[in-house]
PDB file of C-alpha atoms in Angstrom:
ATOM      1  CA  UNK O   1      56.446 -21.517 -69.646  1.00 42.00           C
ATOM      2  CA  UNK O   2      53.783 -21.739 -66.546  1.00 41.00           C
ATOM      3  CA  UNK O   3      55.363 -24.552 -65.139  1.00 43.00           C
ATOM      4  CA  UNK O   4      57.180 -22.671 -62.551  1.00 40.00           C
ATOM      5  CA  UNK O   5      54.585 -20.201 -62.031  1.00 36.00           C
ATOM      6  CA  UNK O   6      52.200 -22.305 -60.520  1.00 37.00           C
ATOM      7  CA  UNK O   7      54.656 -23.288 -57.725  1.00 36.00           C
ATOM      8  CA  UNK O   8      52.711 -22.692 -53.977  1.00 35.00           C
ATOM      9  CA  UNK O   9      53.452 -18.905 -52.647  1.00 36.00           C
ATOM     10  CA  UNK O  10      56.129 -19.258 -50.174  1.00 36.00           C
ATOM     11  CA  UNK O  11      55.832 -18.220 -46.664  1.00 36.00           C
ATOM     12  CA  UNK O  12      57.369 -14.664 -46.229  1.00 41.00           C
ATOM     13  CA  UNK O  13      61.346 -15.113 -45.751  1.00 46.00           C
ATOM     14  CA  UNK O  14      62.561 -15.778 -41.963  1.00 46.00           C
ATOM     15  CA  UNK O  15      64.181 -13.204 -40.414  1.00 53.00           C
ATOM     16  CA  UNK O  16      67.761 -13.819 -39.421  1.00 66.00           C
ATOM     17  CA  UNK O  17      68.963 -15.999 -41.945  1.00 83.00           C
ATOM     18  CA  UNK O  18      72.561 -16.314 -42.188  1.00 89.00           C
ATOM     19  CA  UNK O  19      74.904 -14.389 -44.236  1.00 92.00           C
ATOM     20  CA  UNK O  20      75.798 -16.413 -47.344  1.00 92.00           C
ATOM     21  CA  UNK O  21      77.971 -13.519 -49.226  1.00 95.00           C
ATOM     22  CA  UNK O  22      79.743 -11.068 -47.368  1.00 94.00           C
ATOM     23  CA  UNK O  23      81.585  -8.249 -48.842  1.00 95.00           C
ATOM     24  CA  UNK O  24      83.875  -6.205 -46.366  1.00 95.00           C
ATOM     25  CA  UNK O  25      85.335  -2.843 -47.133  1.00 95.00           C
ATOM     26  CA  UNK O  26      86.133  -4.130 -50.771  1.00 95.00           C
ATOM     27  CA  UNK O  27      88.513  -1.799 -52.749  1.00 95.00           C
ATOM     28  CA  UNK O  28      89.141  -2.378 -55.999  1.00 95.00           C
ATOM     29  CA  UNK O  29      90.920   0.098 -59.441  1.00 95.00           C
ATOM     30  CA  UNK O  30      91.420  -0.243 -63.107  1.00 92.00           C
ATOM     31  CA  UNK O  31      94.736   1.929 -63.036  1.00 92.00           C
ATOM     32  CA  UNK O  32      93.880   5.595 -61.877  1.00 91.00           C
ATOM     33  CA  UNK O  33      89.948   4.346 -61.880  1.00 91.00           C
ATOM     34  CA  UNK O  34      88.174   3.678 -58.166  1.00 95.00           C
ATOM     35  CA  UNK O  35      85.582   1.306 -59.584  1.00 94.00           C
ATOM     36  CA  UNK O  36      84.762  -0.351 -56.067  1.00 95.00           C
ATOM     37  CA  UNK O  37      84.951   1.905 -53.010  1.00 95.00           C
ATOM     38  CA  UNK O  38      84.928   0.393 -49.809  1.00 93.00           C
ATOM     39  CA  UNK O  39      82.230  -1.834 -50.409  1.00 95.00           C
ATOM     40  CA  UNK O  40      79.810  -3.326 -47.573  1.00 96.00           C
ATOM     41  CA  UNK O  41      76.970  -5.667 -48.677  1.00 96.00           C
ATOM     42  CA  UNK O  42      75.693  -8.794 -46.835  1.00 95.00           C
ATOM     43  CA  UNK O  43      73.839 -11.362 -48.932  1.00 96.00           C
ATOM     44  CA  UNK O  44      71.171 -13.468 -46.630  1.00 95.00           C
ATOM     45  CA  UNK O  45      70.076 -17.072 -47.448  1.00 94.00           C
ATOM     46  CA  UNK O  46      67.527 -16.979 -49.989  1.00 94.00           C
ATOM     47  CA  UNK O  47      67.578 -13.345 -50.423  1.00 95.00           C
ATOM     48  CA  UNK O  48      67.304 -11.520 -53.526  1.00 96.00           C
ATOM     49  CA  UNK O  49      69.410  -8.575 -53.827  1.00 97.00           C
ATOM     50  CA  UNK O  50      68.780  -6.141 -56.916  1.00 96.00           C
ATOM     51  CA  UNK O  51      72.018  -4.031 -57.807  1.00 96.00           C
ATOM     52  CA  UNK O  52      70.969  -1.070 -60.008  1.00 95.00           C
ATOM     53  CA  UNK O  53      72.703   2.406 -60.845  1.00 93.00           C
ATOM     54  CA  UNK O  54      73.981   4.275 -63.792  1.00 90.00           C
ATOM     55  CA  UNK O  55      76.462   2.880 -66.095  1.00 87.00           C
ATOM     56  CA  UNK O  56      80.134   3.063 -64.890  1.00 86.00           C
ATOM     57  CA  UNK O  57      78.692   2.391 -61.578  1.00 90.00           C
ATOM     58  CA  UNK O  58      80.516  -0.562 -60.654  1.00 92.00           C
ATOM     59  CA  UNK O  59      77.799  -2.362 -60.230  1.00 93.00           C
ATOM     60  CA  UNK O  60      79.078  -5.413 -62.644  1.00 92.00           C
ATOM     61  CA  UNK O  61      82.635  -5.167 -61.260  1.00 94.00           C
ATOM     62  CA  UNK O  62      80.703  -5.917 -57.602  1.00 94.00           C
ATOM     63  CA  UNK O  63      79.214  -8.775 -59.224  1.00 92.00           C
ATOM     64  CA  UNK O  64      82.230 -10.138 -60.702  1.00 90.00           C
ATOM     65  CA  UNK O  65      84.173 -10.150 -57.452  1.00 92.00           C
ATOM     66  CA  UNK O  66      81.979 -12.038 -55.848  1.00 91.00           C
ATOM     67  CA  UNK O  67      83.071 -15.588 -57.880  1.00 84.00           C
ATOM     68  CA  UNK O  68      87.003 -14.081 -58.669  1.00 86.00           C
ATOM     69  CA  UNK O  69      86.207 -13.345 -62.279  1.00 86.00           C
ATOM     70  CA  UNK O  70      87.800  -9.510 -60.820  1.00 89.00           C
ATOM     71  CA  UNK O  71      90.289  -9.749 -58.085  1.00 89.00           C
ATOM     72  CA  UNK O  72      90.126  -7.034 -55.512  1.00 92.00           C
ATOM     73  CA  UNK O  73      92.823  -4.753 -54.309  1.00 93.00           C
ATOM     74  CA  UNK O  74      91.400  -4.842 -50.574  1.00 93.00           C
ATOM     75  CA  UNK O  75      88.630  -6.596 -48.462  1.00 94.00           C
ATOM     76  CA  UNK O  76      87.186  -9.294 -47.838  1.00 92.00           C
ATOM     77  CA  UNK O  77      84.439 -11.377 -49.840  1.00 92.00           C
ATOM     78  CA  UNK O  78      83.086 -14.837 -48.171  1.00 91.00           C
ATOM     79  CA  UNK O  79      80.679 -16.966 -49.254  1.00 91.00           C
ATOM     80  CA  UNK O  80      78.964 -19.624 -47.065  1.00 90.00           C
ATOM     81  CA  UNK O  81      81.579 -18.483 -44.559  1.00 88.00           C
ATOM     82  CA  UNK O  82      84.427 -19.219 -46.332  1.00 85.00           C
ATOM     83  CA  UNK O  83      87.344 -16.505 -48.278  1.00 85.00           C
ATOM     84  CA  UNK O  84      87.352 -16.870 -52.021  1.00 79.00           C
ATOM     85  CA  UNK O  85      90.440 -18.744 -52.545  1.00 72.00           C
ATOM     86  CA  UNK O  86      93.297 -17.436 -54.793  1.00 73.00           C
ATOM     87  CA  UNK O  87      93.433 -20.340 -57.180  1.00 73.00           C
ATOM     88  CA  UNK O  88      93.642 -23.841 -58.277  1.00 72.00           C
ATOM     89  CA  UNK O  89      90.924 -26.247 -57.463  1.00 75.00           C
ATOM     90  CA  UNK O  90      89.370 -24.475 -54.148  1.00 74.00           C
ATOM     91  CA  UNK O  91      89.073 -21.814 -56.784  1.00 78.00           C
ATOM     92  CA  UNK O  92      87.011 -23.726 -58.973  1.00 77.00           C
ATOM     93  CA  UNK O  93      85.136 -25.434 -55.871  1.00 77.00           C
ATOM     94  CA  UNK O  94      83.945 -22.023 -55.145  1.00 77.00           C
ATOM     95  CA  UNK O  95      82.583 -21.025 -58.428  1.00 78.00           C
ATOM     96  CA  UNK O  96      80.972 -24.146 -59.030  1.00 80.00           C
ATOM     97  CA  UNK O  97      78.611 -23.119 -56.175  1.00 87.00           C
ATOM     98  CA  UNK O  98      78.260 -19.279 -57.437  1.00 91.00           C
ATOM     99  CA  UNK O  99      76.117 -20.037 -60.345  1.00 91.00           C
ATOM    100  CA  UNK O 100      76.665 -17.038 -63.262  1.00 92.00           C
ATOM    101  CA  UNK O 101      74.742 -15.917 -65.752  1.00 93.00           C
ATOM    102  CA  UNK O 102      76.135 -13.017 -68.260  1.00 90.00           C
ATOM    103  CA  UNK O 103      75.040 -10.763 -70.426  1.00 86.00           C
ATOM    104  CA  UNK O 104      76.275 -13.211 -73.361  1.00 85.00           C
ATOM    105  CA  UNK O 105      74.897 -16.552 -73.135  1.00 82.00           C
ATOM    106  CA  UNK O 106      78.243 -17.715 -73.367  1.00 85.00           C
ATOM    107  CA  UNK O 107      76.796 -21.137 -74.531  1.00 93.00           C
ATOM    108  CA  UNK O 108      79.098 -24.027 -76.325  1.00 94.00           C
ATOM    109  CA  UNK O 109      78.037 -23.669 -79.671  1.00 94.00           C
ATOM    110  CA  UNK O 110      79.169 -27.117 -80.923  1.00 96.00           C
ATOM    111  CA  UNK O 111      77.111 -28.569 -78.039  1.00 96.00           C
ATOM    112  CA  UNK O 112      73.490 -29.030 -77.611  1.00 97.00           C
ATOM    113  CA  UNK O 113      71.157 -27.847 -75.524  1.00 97.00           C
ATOM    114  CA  UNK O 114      71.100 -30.429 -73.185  1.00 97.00           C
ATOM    115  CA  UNK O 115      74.819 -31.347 -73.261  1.00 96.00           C
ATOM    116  CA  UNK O 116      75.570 -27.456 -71.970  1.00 96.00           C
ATOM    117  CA  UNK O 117      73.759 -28.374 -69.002  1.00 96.00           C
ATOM    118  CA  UNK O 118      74.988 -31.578 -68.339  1.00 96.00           C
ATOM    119  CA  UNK O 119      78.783 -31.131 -68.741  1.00 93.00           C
ATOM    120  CA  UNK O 120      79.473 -29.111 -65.553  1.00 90.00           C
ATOM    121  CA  UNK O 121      77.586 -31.739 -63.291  1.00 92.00           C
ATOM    122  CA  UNK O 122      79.707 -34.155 -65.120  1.00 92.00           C
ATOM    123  CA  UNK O 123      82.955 -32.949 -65.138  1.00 88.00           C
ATOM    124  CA  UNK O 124      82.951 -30.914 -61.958  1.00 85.00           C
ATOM    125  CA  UNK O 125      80.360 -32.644 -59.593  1.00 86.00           C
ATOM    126  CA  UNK O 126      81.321 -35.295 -60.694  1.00 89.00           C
ATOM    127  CA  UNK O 127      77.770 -37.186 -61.403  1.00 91.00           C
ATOM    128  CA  UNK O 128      76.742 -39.628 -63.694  1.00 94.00           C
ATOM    129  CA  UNK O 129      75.585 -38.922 -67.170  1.00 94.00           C
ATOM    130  CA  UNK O 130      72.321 -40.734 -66.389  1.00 95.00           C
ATOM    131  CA  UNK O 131      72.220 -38.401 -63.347  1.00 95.00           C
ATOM    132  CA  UNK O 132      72.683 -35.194 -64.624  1.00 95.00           C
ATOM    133  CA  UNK O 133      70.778 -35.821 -67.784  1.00 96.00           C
ATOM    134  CA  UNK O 134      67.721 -36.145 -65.558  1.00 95.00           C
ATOM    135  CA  UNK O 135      68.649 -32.663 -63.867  1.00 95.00           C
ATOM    136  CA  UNK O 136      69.137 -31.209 -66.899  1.00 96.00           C
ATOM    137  CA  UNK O 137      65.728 -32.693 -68.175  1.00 97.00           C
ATOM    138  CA  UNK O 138      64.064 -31.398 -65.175  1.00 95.00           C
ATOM    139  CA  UNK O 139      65.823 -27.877 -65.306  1.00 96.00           C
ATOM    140  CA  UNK O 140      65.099 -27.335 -69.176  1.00 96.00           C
ATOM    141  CA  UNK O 141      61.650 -28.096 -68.441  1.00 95.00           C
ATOM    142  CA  UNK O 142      61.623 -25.369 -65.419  1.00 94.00           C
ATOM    143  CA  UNK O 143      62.837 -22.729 -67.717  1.00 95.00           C
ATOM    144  CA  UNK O 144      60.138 -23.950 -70.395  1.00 94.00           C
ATOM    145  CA  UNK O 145      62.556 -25.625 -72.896  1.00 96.00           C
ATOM    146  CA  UNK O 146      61.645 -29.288 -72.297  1.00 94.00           C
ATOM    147  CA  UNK O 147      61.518 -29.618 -75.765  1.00 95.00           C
ATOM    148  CA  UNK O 148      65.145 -28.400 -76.467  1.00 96.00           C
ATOM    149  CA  UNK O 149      67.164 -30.402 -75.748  1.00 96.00           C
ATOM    150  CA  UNK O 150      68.580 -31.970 -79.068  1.00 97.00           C
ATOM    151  CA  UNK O 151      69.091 -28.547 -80.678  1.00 97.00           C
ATOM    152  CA  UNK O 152      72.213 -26.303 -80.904  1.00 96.00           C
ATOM    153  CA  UNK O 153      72.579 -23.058 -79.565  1.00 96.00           C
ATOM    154  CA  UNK O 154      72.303 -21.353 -82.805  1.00 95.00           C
ATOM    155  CA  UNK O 155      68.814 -22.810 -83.315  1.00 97.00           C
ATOM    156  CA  UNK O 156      67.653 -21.132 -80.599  1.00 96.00           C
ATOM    157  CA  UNK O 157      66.212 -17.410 -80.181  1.00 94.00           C
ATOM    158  CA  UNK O 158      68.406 -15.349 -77.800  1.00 93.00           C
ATOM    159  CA  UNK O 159      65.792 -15.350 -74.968  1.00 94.00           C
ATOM    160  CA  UNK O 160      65.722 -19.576 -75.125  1.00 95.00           C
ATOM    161  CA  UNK O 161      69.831 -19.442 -75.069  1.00 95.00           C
ATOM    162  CA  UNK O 162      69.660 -17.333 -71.710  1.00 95.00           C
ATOM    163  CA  UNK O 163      66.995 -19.667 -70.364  1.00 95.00           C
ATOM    164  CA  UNK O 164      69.462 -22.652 -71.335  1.00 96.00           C
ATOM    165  CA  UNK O 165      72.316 -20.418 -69.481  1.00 95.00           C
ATOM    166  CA  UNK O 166      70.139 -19.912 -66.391  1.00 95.00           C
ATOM    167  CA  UNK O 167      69.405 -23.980 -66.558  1.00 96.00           C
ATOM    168  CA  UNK O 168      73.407 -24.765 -67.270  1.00 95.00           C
ATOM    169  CA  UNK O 169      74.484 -22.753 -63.892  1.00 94.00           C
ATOM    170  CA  UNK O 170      71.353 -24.413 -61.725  1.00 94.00           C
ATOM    171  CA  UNK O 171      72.633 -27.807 -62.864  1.00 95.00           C
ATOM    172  CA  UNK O 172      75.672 -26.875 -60.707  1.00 92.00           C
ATOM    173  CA  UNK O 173      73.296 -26.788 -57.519  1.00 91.00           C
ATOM    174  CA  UNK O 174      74.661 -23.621 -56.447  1.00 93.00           C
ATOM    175  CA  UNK O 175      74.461 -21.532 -53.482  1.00 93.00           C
ATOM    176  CA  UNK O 176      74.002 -18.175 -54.686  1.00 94.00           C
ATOM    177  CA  UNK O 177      73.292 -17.026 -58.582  1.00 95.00           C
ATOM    178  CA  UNK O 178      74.893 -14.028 -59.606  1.00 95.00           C
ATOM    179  CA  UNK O 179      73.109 -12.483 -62.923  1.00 95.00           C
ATOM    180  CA  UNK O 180      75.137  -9.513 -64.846  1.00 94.00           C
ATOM    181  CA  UNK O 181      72.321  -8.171 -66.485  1.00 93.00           C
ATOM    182  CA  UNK O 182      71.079 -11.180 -68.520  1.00 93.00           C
ATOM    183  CA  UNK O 183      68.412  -9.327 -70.532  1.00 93.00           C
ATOM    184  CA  UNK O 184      70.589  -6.426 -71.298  1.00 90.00           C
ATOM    185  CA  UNK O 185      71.264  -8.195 -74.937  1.00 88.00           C
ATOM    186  CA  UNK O 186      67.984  -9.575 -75.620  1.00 91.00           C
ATOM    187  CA  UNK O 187      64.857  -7.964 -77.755  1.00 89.00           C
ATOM    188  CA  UNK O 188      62.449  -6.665 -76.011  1.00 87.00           C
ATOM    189  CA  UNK O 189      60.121  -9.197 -76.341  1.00 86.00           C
ATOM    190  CA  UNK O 190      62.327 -11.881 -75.035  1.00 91.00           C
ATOM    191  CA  UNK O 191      62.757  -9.689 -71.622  1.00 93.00           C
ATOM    192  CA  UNK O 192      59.913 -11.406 -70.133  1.00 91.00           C
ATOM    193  CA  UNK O 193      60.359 -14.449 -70.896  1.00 92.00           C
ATOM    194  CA  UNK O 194      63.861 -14.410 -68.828  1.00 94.00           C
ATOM    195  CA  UNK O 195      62.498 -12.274 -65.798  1.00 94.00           C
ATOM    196  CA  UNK O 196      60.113 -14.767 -65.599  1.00 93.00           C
ATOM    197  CA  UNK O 197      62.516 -17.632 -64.780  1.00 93.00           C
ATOM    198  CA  UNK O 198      64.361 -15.516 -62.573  1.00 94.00           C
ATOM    199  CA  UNK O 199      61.164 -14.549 -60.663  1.00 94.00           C
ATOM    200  CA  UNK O 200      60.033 -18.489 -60.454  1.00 94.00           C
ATOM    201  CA  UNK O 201      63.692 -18.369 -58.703  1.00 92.00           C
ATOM    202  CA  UNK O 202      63.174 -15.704 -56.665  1.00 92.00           C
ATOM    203  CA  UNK O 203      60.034 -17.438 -55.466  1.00 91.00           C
ATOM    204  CA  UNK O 204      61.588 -20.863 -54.720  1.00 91.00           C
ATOM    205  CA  UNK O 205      63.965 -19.218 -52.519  1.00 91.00           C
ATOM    206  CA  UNK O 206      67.441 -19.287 -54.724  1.00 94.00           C
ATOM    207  CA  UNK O 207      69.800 -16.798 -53.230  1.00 95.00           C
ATOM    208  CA  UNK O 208      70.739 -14.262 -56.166  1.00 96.00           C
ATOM    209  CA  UNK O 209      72.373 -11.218 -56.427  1.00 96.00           C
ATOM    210  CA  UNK O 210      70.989  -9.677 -60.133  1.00 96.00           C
ATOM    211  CA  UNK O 211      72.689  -6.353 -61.719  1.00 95.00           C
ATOM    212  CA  UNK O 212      69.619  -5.063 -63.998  1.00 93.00           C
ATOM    213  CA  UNK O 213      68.393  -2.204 -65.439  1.00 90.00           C
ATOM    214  CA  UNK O 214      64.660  -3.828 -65.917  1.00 91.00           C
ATOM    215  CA  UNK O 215      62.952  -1.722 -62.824  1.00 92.00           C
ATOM    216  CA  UNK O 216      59.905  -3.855 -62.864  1.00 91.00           C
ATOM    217  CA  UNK O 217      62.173  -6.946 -62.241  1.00 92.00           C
ATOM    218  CA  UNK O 218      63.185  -4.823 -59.030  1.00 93.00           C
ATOM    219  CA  UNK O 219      59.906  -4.144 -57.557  1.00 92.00           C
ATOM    220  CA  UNK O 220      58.507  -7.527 -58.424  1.00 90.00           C
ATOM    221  CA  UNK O 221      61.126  -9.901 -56.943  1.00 92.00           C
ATOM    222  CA  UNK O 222      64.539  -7.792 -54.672  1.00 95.00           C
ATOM    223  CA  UNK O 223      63.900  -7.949 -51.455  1.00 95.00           C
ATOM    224  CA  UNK O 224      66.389  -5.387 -51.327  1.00 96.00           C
ATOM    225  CA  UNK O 225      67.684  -2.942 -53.846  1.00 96.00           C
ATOM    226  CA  UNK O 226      71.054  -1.404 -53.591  1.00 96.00           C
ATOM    227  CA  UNK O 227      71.739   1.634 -55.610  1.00 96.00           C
ATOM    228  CA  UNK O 228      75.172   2.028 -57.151  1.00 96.00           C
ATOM    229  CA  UNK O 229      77.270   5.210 -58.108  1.00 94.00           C
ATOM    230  CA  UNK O 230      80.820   6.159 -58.780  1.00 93.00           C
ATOM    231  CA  UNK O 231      81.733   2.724 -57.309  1.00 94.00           C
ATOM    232  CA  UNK O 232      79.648   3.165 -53.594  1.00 95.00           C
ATOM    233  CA  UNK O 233      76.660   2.094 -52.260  1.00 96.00           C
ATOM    234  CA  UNK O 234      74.626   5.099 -51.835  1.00 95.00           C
ATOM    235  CA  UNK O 235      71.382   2.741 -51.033  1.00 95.00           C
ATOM    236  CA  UNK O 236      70.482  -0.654 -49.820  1.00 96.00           C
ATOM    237  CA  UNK O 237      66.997  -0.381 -48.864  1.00 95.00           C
ATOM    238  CA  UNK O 238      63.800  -2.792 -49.463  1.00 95.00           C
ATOM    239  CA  UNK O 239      62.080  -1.791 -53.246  1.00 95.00           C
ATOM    240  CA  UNK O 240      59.220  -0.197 -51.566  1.00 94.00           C
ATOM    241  CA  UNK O 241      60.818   2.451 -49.766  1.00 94.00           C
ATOM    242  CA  UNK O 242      63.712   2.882 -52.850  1.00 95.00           C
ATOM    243  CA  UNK O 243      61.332   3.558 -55.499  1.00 94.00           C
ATOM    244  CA  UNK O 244      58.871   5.800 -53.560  1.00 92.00           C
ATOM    245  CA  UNK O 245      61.204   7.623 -51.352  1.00 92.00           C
ATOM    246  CA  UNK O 246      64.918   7.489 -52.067  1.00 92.00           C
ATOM    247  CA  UNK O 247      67.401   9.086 -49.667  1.00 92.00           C
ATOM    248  CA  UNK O 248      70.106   9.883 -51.706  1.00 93.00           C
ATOM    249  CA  UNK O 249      69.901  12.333 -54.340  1.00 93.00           C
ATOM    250  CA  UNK O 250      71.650  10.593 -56.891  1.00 93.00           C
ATOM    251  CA  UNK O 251      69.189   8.223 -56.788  1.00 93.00           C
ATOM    252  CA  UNK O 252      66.123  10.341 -56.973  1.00 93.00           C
ATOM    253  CA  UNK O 253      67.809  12.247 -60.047  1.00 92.00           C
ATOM    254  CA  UNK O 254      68.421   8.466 -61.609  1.00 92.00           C
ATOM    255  CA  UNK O 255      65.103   7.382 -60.935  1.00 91.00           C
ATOM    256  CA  UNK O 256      63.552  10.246 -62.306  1.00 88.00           C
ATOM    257  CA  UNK O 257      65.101   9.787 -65.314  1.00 86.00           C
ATOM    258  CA  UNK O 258      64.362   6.071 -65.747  1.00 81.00           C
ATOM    259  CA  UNK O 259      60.909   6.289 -64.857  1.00 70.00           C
ATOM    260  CA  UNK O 260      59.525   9.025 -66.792  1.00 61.00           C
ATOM    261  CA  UNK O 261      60.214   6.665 -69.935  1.00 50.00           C
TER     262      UNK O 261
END
């Protein structure tokens, strides 16, 4: 697992990078329910954006909007500059560069390890099988699984099959990884193992937007944290200044109830 950890410290992140997910004034119900209200949130190149808020926020709904998985009533969401097409194949152009990883691993059970990883590249990119089974070589051995690759999904603890997730949407290449709270099913002692990946990400410079409830996650790696509530953004501030002075008073009252435990 300390493969990617010993990767050089980057040089802080350049100022004025350009805008690689843009949501504007994004609207978006389940019947009677406001679950996205007028939503504003610009995602830089190679930024790390930590959505966190109570449950029912909206704060997974945001996250699913941004590759189509929810359609929106109004607004606008770009990515690289480009609208998130309807349908069809643009569709699946798009999503092939908005890597996801979900709560459930959502792994193909009756495929291994390594044939998870390889089948997007394959089928999608395009790319050899020689090709992408070096990737996916590579990436298994980046999220400390070199060894994995022959086994099944079932074989594998729940921490290892989110690690295999995480390496199945990198194969893709993408542009920006979107994680809807990926250690929210997992034991606590596989937590870590998970954040850890995500950090080694965070520290190569992979553009993610991550819904968590794992605070430490925040502080560590966000360079900005935007806190969610009844379907706004109340906050979108840098971790430092979130955690030790919040604004808003919903976010004081949630912070004071998630830190004191």
């Amino acid at each position: 697992m300390s493969d990617h950890v010993q990767a050089p410290q980057p040089s802080p992140r350049p100022s004025g990078r350009r805008p690689l997910v843009v949501l504007e004034g994004v609207q978006k119900h389940f019947g009677a329910l406001h679950v996205l209200k007028s939503i504003d949130l610009t995602v830089a190149e190679g930024e790390v954006v930590v959505v966190i808020g109570p449950s029912g926020s909206g704060k997974s709904t945001l996250c699913r909007t941004i590759n189509r998985l929810e359609t929106v009533d109004s607004g606008r969401i770009t990515i690289d500059g480009k609208d998130i097409p309807a349908e069809g194949k643009d569709l699946a152009r798009l999503r092939a560069d908005v890597g996801m990883v979900f709560q459930s691993f959502n792994l193909f059970a009756h495929k291994t390890v390594k044939e998870n990883v390889t089948l997007g590249p394959v089928k999608v990119r395009g790319k050899s099988a020689a090709e992408a089974g070096k990737r996916a070589d590579e990436l298994l051995e980046r999220v400390g699984l070199a060894s994995q690759g022959p086994k099944y999904p079932a074989q594998l603890s729940g921490g290892q099959q989110q690690r295999v997730a995480i390496a199945r949407a990198l194969a893709m290449d993408p542009k920006v990884m979107l994680f809807d709270e990926p250690t929210s099913a997992l034991d606590p002692e596989m937590i870590n193992e998970v954040l850890d990946v995500m950090t080694g990400l965070a520290k190569d410079g992979m553009t993610m937007v991550v819904v968590t409830h794992e605070m430490g996650f925040a502080r560590r790696a966000a360079d900005r944290v935007v806190f969610m509530a009844d379907g706004a953004i109340l906050e979108d501030t840098d971790p430092e200044t979130f955690f030790t002075a919040p604004k808003h008073e919903r976010a004081q009252d949630f912070l004071s109830k998630i830190l004191t435990h």
